[in-house]
CSV table of C-alpha atoms in Angstrom, one decimal:
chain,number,residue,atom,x,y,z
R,25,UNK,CA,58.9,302.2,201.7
R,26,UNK,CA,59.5,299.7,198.4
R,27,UNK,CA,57.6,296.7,197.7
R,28,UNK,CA,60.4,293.5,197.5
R,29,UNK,CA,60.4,293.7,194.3
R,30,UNK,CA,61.3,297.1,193.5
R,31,UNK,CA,64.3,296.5,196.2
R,32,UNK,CA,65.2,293.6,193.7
R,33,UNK,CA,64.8,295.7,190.9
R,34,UNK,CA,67.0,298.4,192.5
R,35,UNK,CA,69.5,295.6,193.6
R,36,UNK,CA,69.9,294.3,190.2
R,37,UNK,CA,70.7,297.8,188.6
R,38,UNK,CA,73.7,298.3,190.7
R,39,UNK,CA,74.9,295.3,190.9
R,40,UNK,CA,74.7,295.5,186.9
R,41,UNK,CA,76.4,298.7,186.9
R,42,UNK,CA,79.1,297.9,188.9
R,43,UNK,CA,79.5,294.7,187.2
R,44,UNK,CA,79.5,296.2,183.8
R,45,UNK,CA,81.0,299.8,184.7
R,46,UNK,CA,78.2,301.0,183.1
R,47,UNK,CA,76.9,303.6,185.9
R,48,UNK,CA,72.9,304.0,186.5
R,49,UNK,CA,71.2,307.2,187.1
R,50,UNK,CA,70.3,307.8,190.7
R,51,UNK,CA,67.6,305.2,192.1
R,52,UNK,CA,65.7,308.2,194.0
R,53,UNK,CA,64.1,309.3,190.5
R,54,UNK,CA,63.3,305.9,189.9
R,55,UNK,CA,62.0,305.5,193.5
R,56,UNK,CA,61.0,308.7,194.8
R,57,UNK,CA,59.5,306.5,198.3
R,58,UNK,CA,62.9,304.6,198.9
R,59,UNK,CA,64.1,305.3,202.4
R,60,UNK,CA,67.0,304.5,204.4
R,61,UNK,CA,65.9,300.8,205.7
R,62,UNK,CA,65.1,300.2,201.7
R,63,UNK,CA,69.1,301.4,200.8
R,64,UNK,CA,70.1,298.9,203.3
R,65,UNK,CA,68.0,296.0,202.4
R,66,UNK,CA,69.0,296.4,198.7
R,67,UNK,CA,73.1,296.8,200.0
R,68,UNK,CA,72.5,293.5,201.9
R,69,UNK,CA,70.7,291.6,199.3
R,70,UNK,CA,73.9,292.3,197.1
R,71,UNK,CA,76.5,291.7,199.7
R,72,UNK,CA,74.4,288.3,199.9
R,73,UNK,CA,74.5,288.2,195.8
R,74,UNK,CA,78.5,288.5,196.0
R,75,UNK,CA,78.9,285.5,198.6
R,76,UNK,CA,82.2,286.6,199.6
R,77,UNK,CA,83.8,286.7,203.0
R,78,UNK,CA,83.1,290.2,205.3
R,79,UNK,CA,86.3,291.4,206.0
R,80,UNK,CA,85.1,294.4,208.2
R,81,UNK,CA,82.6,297.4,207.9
R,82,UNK,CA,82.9,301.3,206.7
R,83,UNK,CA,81.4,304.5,207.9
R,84,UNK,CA,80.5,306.9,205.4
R,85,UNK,CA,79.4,310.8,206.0
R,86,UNK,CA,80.9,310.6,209.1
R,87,UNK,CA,82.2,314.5,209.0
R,88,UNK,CA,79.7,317.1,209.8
R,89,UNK,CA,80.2,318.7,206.1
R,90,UNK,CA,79.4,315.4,204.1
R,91,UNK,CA,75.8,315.6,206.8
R,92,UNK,CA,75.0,319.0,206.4
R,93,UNK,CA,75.9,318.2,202.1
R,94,UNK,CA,73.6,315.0,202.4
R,95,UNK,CA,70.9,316.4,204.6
R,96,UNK,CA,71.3,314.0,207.4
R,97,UNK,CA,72.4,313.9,211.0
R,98,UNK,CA,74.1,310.3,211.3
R,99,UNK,CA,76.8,308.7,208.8
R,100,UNK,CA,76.2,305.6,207.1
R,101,UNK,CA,78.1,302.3,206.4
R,102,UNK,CA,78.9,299.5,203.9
R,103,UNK,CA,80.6,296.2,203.8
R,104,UNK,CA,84.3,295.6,203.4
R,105,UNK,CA,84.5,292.0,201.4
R,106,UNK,CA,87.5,290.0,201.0
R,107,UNK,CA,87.8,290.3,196.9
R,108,UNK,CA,88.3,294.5,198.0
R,109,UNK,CA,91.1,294.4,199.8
R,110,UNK,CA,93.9,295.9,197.9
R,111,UNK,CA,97.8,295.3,198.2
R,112,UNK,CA,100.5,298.0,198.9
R,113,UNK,CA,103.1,296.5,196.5
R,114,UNK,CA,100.4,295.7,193.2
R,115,UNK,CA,98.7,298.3,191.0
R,116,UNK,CA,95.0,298.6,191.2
R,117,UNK,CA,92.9,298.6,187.7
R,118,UNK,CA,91.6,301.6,187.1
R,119,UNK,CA,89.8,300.0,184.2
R,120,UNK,CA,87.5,297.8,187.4
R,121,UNK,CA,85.5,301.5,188.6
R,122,UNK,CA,83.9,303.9,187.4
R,123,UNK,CA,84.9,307.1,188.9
R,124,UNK,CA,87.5,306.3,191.9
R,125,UNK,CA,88.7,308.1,194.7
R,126,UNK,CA,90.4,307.7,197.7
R,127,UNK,CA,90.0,308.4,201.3
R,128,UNK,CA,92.7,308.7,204.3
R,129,UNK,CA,91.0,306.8,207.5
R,130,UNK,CA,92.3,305.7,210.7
R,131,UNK,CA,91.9,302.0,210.4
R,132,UNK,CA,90.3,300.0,213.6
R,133,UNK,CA,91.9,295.9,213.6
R,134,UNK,CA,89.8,294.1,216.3
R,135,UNK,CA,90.8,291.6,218.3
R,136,UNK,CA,87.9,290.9,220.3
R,137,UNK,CA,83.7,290.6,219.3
R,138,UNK,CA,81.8,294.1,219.9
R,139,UNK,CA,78.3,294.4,221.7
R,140,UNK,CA,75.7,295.3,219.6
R,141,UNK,CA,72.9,298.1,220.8
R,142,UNK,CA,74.4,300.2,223.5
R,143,UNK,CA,78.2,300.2,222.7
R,144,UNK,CA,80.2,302.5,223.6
R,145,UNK,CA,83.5,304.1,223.2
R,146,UNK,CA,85.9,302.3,226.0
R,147,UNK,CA,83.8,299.0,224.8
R,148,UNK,CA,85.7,300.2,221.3
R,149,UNK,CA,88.7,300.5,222.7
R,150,UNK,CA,89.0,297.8,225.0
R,151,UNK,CA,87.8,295.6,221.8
R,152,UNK,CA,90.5,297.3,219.6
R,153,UNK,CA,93.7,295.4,218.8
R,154,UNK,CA,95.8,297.3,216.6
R,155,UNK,CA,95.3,301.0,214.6
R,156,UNK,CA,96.6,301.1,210.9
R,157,UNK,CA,97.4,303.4,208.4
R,158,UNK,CA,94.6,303.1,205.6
R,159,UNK,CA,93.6,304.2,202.7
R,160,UNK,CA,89.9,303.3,201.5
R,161,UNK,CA,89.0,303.7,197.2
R,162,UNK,CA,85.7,304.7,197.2
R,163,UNK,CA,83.5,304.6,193.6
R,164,UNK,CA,80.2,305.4,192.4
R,165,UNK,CA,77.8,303.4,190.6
R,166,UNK,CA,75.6,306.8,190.0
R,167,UNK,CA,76.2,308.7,187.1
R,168,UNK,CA,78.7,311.3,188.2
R,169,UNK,CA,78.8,310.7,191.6
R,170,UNK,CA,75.0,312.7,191.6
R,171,UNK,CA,74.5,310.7,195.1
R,172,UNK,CA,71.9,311.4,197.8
R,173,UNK,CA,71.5,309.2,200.9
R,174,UNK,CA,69.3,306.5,199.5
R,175,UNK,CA,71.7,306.1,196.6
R,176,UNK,CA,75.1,306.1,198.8
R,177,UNK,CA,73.4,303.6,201.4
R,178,UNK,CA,72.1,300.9,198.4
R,179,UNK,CA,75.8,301.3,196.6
R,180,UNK,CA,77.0,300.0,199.7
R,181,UNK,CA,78.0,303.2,200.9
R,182,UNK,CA,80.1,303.9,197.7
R,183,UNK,CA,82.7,301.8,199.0
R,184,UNK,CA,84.5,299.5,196.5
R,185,UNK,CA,88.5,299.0,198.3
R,186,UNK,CA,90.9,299.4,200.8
R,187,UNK,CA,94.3,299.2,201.9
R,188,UNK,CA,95.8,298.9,205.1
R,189,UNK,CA,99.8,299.9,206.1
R,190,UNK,CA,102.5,297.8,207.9
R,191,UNK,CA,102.1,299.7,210.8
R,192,UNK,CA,99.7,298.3,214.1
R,193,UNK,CA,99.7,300.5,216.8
R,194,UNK,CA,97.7,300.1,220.1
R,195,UNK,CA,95.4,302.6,221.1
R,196,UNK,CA,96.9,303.2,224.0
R,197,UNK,CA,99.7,303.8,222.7
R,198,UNK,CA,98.5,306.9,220.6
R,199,UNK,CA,95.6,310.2,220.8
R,200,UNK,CA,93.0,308.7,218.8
R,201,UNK,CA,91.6,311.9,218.4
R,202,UNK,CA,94.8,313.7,217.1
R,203,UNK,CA,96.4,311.6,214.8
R,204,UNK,CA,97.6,314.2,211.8
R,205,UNK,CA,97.1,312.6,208.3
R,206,UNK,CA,98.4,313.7,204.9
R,207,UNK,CA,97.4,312.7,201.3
R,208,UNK,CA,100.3,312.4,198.5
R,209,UNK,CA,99.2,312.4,195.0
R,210,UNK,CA,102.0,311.7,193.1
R,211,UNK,CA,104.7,313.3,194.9
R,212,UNK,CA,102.4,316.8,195.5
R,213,UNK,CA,100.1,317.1,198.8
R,214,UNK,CA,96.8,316.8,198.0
R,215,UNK,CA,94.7,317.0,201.6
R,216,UNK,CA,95.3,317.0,204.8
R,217,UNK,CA,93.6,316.6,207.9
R,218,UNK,CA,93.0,314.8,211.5
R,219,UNK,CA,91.4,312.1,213.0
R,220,UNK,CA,89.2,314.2,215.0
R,221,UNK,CA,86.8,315.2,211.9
R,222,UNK,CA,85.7,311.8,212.2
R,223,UNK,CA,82.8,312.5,214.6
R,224,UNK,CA,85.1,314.8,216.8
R,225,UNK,CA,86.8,311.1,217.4
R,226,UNK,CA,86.7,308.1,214.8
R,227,UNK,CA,85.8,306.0,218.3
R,228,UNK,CA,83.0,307.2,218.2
R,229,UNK,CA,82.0,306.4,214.3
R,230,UNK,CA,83.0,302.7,215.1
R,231,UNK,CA,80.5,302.6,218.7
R,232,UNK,CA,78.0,304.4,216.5
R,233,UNK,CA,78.4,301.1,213.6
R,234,UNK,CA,78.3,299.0,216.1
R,235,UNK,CA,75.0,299.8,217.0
R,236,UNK,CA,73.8,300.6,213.8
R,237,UNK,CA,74.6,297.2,212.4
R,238,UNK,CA,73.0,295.3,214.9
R,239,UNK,CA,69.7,296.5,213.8
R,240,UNK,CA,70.1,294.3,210.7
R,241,UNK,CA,71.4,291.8,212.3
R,242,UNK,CA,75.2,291.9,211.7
R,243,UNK,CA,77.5,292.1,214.3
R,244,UNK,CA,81.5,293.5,214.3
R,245,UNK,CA,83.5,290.7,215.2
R,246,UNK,CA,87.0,289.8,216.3
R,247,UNK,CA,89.6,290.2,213.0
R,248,UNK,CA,87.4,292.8,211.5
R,249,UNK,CA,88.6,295.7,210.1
R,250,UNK,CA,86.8,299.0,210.6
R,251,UNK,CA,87.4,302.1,208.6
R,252,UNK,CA,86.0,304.7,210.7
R,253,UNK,CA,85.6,307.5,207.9
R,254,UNK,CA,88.1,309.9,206.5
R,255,UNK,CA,89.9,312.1,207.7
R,256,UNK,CA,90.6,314.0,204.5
R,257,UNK,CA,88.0,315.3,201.6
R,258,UNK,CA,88.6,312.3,198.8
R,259,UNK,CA,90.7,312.9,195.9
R,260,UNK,CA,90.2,311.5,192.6
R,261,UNK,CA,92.1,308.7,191.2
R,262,UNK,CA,93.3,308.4,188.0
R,263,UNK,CA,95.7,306.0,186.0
R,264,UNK,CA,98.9,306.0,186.8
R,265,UNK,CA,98.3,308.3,189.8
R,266,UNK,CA,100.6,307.2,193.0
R,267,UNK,CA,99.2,308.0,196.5
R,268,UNK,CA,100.6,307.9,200.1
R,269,UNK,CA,99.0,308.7,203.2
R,270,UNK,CA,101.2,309.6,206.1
R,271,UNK,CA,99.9,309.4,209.7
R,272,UNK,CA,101.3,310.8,212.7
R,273,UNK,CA,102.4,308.1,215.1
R,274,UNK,CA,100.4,305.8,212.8
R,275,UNK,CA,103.5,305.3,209.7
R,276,UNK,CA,102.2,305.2,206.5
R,277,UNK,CA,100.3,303.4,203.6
R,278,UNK,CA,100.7,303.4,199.7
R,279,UNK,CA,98.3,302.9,196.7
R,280,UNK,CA,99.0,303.3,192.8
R,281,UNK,CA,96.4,303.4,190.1
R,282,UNK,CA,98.2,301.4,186.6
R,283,UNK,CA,97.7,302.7,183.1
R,284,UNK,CA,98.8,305.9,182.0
């Protein structure tokens, strides 16, 4: 465990870093004792810092590669603010991140609060308004993306964007579990892959946030968005670069990089 003031400390380096672009090298050989309850104190004390409106939550490592990669045997999560939502029909900055990718994900639109401790899947679904197509940028504020768990968690689960599609679609109304998803770079397929490598179902990665989050003290409320976890490996995103994600009986979403 940190003292508060090395959390501070830690805080303050990435939220420099991300300010700046100017990425730090990872806060484990800085911190060797920093756990996962210090990663997400020093996330919250920046989302606090920013003072922006939560939009929604992310799960991260929610495939059973990116746990066995990371060493762990539960995903994590981050904040989704209102200043990172991204639109469809404007280019995003490259210039603003330091090493971007982006992630296909099943994206949760609630219409109604979730419990806390002890949800579960049909309190998911019965909590669920829509499903949309999404795309989530994800970015590092570690030099090269040289991430373990401590460092993902305090970068607030390397999450820095997201986009969401036209498209709603009631759960009911599709296989949560088998929704088919492919990744356009520019005109060239990039990755592919389905909803069920999210947890074996991404209902299940939004029950387990639900609970997670409640443990600090946040809850998932009604108009939140969720982004479950991707369904694809992420794919690197450079200026100019043109991505579309295309879900089966989901429609599709867009994001392009500017600059060339």
């Amino acid at each position: 465990m940190l003292t508060a003031d090395q959390r501070i400390d830690a805080a303050d380096r990435l939220y420099e870093a991300e300010r700046d672009r100017s990425p730090i090298r990872p806060l484990v050989l800085d911190y060797p004792d920093i756990d996962a309850v210090d990663s997400y104190e020093i996330q919250l004390h920046n989302i606090r810092r920013r003072a922006r409106p939560v939009l929604g939550h992310k799960v991260g490592l929610s495939s059973e590669a990116m746990q066995q990669m990371m060493g762990v045997d539960e995903p994590d999560y981050g904040h989704l603010l209102d200043d990172m939502a991204l639109a469809e029909d404007a280019d995003v900055d490259t210039g603003r991140y330091c090493y971007p990718r982006v992630e296909v994900e099943v994206g949760f639109v609630l219409g109604a609060d979730l419990p806390g401790e002890g949800c579960t899947e049909e309190d998911v679904l019965r909590a669920t308004e829509f499903l949309a197509p999404a795309i989530e940028l994800i970015d590092s504020r570690i030099v090269d993306w040289k991430i373990s768990l401590p460092d993902t968690i305090a970068d607030n689960a390397s999450s820095a964007g997201f986009v969401l599609g036209a498209a709603r679609v009631r759960p009911s109304d599709v296989d949560v579990r088998a929704i088919d998803a492919v990744l356009w770079r520019n005109g060239e397929e990039v990755a592919k892959g389905r909803s069920d490598a999210v947890l074996g179902n991404p209902v299940t990665a939004v029950a387990w946030l639900a609970g997670k989050v409640a443990s600090f003290g946040v809850r998932l409320e009604a108009g939140h968005i969720v982004l479950p976890g991707s369904c694809t490996r992420a794919i690197d995103a450079r200026p100019g670069d043109s991505f579309r994600a295309e879900f089966s009986g989901l429609g599709d979403v867009s994001l392009t990089f500017g600059g060339v």
